[in-house]
Coordinates of C-alpha atoms and ligand atoms in Angstrom, one line a residue:
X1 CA 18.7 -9.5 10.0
X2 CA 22.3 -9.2 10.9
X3 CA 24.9 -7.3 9.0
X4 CA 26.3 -10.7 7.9
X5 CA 23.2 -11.9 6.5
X6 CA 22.3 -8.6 4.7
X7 CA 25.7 -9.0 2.9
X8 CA 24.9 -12.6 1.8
X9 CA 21.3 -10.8 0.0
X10 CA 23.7 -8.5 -1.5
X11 CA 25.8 -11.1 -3.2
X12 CA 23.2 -13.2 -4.0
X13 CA 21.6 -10.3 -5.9
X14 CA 18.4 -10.0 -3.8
X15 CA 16.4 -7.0 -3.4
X16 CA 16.1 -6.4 0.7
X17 CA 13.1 -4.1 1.8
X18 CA 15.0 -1.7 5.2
X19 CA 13.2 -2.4 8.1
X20 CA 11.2 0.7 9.2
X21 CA 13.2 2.6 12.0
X22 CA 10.2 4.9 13.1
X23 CA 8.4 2.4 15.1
X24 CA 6.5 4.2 17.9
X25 CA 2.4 3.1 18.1
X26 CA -0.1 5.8 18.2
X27 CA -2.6 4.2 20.6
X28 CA -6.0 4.3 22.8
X29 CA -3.7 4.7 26.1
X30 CA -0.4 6.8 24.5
X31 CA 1.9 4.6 26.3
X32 CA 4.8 5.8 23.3
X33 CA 3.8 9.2 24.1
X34 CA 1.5 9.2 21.0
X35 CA -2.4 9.0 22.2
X36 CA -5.1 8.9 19.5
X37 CA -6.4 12.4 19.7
X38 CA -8.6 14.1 16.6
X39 CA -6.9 16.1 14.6
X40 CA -3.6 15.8 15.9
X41 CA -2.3 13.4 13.1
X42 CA -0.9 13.9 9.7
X43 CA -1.0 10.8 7.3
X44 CA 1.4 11.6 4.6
X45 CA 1.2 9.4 1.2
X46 CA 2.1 9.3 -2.1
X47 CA -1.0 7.6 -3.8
X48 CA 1.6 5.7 -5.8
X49 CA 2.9 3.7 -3.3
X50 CA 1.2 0.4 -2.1
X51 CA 1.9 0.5 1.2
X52 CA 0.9 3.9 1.5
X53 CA -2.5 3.1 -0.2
X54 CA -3.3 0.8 2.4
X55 CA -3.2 3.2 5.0
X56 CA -5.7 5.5 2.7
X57 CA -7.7 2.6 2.5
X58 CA -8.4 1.5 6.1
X59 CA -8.6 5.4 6.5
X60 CA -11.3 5.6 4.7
X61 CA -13.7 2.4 5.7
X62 CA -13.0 3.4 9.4
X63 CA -14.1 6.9 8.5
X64 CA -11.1 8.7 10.0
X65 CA -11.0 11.6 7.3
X66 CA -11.5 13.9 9.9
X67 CA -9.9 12.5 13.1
X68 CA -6.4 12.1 10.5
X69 CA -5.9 14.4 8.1
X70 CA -4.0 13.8 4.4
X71 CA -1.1 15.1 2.8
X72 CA -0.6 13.9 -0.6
X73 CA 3.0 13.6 -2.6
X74 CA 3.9 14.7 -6.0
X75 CA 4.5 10.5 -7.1
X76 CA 8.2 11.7 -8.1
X77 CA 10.3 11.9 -5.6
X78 CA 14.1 14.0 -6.5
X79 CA 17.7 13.4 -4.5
X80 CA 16.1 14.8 -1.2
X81 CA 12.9 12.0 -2.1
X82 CA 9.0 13.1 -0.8
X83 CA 8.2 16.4 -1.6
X84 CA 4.6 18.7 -2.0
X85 CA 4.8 19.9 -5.1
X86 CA 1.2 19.5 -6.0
X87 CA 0.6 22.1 -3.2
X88 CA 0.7 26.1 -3.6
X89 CA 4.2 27.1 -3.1
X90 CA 5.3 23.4 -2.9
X91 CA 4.7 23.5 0.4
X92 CA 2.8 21.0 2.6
X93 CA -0.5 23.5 3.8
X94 CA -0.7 21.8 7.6
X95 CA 3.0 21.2 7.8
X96 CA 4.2 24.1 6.5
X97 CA 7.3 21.8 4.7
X98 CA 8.5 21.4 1.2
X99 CA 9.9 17.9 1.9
X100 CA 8.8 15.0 3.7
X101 CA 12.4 14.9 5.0
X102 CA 11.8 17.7 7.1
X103 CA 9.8 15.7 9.4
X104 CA 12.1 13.0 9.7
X105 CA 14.8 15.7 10.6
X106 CA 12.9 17.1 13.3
X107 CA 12.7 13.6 15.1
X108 CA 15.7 12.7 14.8
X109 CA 18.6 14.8 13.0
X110 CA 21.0 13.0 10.5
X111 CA 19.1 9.9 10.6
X112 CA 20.9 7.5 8.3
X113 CA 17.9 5.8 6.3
X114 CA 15.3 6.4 3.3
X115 CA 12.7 8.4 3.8
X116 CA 9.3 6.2 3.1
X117 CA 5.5 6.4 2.5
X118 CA 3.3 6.1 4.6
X119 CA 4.4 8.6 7.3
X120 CA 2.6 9.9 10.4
X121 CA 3.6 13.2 11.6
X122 CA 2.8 15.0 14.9
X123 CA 1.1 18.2 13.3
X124 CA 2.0 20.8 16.6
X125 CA 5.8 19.6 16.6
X126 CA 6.4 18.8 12.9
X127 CA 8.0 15.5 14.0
X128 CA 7.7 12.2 12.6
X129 CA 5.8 9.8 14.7
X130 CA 5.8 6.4 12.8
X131 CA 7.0 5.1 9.3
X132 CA 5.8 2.0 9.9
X133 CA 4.0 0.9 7.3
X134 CA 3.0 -2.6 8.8
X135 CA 1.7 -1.4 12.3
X136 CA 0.1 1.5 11.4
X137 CA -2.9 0.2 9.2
X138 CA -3.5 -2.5 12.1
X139 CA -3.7 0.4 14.7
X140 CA -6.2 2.5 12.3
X141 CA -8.1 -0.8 12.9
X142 CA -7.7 -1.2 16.5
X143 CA -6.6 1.5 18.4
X144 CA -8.7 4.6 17.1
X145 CA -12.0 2.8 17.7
X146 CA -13.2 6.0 19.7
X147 CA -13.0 7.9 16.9
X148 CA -14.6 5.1 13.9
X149 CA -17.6 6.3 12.6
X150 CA -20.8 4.5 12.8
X151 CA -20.9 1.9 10.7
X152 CA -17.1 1.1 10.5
X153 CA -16.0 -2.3 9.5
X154 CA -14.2 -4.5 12.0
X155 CA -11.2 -4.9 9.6
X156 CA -9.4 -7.0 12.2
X157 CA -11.4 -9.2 14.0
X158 CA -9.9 -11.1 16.8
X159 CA -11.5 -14.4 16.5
X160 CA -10.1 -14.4 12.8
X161 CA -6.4 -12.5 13.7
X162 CA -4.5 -15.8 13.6
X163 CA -5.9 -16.6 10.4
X164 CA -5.6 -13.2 8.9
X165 CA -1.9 -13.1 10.2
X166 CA -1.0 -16.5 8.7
X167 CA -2.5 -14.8 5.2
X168 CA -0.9 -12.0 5.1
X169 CA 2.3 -13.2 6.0
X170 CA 2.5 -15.7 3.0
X171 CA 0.9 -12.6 0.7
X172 CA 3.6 -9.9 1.6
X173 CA 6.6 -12.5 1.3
X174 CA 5.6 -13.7 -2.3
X175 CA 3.3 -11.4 -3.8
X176 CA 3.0 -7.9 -2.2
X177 CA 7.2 -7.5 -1.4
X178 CA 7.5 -10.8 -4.0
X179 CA 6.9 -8.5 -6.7
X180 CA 9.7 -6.0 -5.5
X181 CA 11.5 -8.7 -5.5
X182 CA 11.3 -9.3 -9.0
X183 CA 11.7 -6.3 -10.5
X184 CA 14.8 -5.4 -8.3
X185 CA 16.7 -8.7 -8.2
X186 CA 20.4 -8.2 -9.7
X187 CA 20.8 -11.6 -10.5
X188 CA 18.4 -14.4 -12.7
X189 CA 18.1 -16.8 -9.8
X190 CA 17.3 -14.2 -7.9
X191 CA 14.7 -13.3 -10.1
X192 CA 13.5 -16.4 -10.9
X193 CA 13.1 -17.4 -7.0
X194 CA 10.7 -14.0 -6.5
X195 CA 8.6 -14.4 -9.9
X196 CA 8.0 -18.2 -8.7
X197 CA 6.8 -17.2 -5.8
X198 CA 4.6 -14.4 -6.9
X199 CA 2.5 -16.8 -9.4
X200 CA 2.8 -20.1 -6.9
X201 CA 0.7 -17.5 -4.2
X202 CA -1.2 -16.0 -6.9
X203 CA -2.5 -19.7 -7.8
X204 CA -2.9 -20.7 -4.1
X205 CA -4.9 -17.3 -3.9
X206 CA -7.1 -17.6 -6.7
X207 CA -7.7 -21.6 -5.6
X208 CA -8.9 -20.4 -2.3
X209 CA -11.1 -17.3 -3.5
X210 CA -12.3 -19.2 -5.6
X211 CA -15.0 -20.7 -3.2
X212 CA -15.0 -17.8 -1.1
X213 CA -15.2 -14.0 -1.5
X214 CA -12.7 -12.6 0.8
X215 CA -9.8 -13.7 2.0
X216 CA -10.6 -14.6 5.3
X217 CA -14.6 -15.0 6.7
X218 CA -17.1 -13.4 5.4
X219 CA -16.0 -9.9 5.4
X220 CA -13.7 -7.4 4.1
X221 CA -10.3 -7.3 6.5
X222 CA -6.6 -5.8 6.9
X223 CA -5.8 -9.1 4.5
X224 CA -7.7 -8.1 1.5
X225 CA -6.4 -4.5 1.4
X226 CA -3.4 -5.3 2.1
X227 CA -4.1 -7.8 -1.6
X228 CA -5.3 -5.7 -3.1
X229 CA -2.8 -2.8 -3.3
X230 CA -0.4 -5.1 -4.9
X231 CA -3.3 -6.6 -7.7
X232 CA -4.1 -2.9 -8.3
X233 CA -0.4 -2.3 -9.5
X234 CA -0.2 -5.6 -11.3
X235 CA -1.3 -5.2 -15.3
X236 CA -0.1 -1.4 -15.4
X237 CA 3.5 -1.8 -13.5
X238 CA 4.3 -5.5 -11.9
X239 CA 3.8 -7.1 -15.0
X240 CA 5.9 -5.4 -17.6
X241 CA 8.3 -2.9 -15.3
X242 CA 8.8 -5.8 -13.0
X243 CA 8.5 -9.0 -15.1
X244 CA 5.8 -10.3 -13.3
X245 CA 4.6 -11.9 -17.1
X246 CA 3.6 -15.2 -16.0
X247 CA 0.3 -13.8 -16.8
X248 CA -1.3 -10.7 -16.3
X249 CA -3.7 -10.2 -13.7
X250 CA -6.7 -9.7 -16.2
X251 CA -5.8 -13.2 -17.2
X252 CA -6.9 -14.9 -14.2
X253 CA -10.5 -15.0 -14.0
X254 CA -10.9 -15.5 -9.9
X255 CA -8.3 -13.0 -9.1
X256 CA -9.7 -10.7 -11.7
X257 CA -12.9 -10.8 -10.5
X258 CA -12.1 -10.4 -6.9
X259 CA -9.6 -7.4 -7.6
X260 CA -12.8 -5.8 -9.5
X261 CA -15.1 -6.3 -6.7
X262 CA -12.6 -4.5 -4.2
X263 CA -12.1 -2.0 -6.8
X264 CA -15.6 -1.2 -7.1
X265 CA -16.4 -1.2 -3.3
X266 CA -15.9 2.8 -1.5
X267 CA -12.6 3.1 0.1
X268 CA -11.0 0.9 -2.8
X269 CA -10.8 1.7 -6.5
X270 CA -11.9 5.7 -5.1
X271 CA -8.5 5.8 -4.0
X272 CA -6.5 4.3 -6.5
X273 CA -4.9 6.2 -8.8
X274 CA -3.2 4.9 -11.9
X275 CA -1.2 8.1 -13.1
X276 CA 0.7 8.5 -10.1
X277 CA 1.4 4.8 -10.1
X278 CA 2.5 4.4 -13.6
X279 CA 4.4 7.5 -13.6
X280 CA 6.2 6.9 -9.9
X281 CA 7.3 3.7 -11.3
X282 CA 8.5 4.0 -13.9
X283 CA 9.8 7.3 -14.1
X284 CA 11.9 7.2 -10.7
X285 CA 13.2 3.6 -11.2
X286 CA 15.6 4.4 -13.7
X287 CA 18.3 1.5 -13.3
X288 CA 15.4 -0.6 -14.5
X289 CA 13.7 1.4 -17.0
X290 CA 16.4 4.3 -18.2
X291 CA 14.7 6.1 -20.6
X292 CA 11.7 6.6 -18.5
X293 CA 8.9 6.7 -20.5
X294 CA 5.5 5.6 -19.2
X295 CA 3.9 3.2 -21.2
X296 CA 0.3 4.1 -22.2
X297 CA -1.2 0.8 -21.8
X298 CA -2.6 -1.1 -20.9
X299 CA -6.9 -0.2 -20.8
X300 CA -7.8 0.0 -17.8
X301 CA -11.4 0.1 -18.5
X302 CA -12.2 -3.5 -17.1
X303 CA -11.9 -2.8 -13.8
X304 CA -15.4 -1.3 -13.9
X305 CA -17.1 -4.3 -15.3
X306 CA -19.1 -6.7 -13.7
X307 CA -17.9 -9.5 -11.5
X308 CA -20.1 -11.6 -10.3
X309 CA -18.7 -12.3 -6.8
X310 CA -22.1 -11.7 -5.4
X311 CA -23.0 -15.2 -5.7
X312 CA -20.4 -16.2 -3.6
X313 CA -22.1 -14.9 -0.5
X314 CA -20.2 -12.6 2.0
X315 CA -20.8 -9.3 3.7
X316 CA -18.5 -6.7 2.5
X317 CA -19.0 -4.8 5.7
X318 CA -20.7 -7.3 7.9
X319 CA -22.5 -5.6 10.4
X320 CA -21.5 -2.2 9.2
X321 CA -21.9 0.1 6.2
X322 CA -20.1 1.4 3.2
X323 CA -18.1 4.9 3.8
X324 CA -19.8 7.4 2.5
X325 CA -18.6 9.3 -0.8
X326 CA -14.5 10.2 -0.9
X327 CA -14.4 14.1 0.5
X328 CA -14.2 16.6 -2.7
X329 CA -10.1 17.2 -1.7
X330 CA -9.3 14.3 -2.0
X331 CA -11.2 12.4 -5.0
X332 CA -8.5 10.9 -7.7
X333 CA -8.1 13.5 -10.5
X334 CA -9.8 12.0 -13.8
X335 CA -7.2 11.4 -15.5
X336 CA -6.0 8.4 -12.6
X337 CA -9.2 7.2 -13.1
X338 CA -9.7 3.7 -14.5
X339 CA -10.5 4.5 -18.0
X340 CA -9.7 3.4 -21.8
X341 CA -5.9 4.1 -23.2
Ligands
LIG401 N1 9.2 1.9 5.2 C1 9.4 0.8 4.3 C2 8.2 0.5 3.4 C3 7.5 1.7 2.7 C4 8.1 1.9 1.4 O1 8.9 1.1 0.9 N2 7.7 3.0 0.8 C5 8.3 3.4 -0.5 C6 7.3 3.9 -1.5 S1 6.3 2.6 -2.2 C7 9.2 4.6 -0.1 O2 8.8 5.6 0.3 N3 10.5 4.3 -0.3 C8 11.5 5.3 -0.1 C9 11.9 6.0 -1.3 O3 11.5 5.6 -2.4 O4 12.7 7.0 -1.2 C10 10.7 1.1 3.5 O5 11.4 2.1 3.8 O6 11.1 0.2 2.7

């Protein structure tokens, strides 16, 4: 998008998601300069953050805990954004830092743009490898294969890719960046246009799963993560903080019930946590909800219930296996926990 064009959003009162500007590729043959090596890696997240909780996701079903290792976020961010405050000394352990920030600095200095979620950072040089929050969920899937364990899904298959890209696509312009969309639009039509969209995709979505339990084949893939982070978000944020009120998500009985069925599949609802997402949105988004209190609904409770989807068929993990349990450092504190207000 050219300056021109980004100007024409702004007057329009549309909410425009930066293009990330850390775009190297850690891959099989390091042709960026970043080769997949054990232990080399730092993912940083915050577990509020839907982009970042797909890359804790694939982390996890491709059994990567060890090869990549995590650095978790307090979910505020202040003026100089990330920071480790939920670490001794406020200080990142591996890193050594106190703000995300620093790693940005020490790959490039005075760079210009935000600082995001997911981040990658080269543990012996401190310095940022990729913020690119697209690619680097896809490369989990393809390019650390060496290092899977046994039993890892194929989350991106390549007779499917075409499909899954076509998917995706459609679900990150009107539902999983749609949302965003909504909630940060400065004028009504602008608002209007993104919550149309959101509900027109969730009622193509919920047509389509409907006779099928996944998005795409049989199996669990990059599509229904990359889903599911956004339905995860939807009855406790999207719907009131965003105006995403069409209906709640608990209010459509297919997307429900395949949002559950993630949720209660390893890998999915073990790393969602709802008190860093309620409290990251709506205590840092203060233009939209000043006061910032965190509402203390709604129950969360039903995502543990039954849903059903068995009967639909499908192979969660097709040839492979479930991940085994989260490891003790990182389970969700209790009180993120799907539970009862
Ligand atoms: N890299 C992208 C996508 C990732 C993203 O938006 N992450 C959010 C958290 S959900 C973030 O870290 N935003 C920067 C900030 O809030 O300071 C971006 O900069 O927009």
């Amino acid at each position: 998008m050219n300056a021109e064009e980004r100007q024409g959003q702004a007057e329009k009162g549309e909410f425009h998601r930066s293009v990330s500007h850390f775009a190297d590729r850690i891959t099989a043959d390091g042709r960026d300069g970043w080769p997949v090596e054990p232990g080399r890696y730092r993912l940083v997240v915050s577990r509020a953050c839907p982009w970042a909780n797909r890359a804790m996701i694939s982390r996890r079903l491709l059994g990567l805990e060890s090869a990549i290792s995590l650095a978790i976020t307090d979910p505020l961010q202040d003026e100089r954004s990330w920071r480790f405050t939920l670490d001794p000394d406020d200080r990142d352990p591996v890193l050594g830092i106190r703000f995300l920030s620093e790693a940005y600095d020490a790959r490039e200095r005075d760079y210009p743009g935000g600082v995001s979620v997911p981040a990658i950072v080269d543990v012996p040089s401190g310095r940022l490898v990729t913020n690119d929050f697209q690619r680097i969920t896809l490369d989990f899937a393809t390019e650390w294969g060496a290092l899977h364990r046994e039993g890892a899904p194929d989350l991106y298959p390549q007779q499917s890719r075409q499909e899954i890209d076509e998917v995706m696509e459609r679900v990150y312009r009107e539902v999983n960046n749609g949302v965003y969309r909504a909630g940060f639009a400065r004028r009504q039509n602008a608002y209007e246009r993104a919550f149309q969209g959101v509900f027109r995709c969730f009622d193509w979505l919920s047509d389509r799963l409907s006779r099928q339990r996944f998005l795409v084949g049989e199996t669990i893939t990059e599509a229904d993560i990359r889903l599911f982070t956004t339905l995860a978000r939807f009855d406790a944020v999207y719907h009131g903080h965003f105006k995403c009120n069409r209906n709640k998500l608990s209010e459509d009985p297919v997307l429900w019930a395949y949002a559950r069925d993630l949720f209660q599949t390893p890998g999915f609802g073990d790393t969602t946590d709802f008190a860093h997402i309620k409290r990251h949105y709506y205590q840092v988004h203060t233009n939209i909800n000043p006061t910032g209190i965190v509402p203390l609904g709604p129950d969360l409770s039903g995502w543990l219930t039954p849903h059903g989807r068995e009967q639909l068929g499908g192979r969660p993990f097709g040839d492979g296996t479930p991940p085994p349990p989260v490891p003790a450092a990182e389970q969700v504190p209790p009180e993120g926990q799907a539970r009862q207000v």
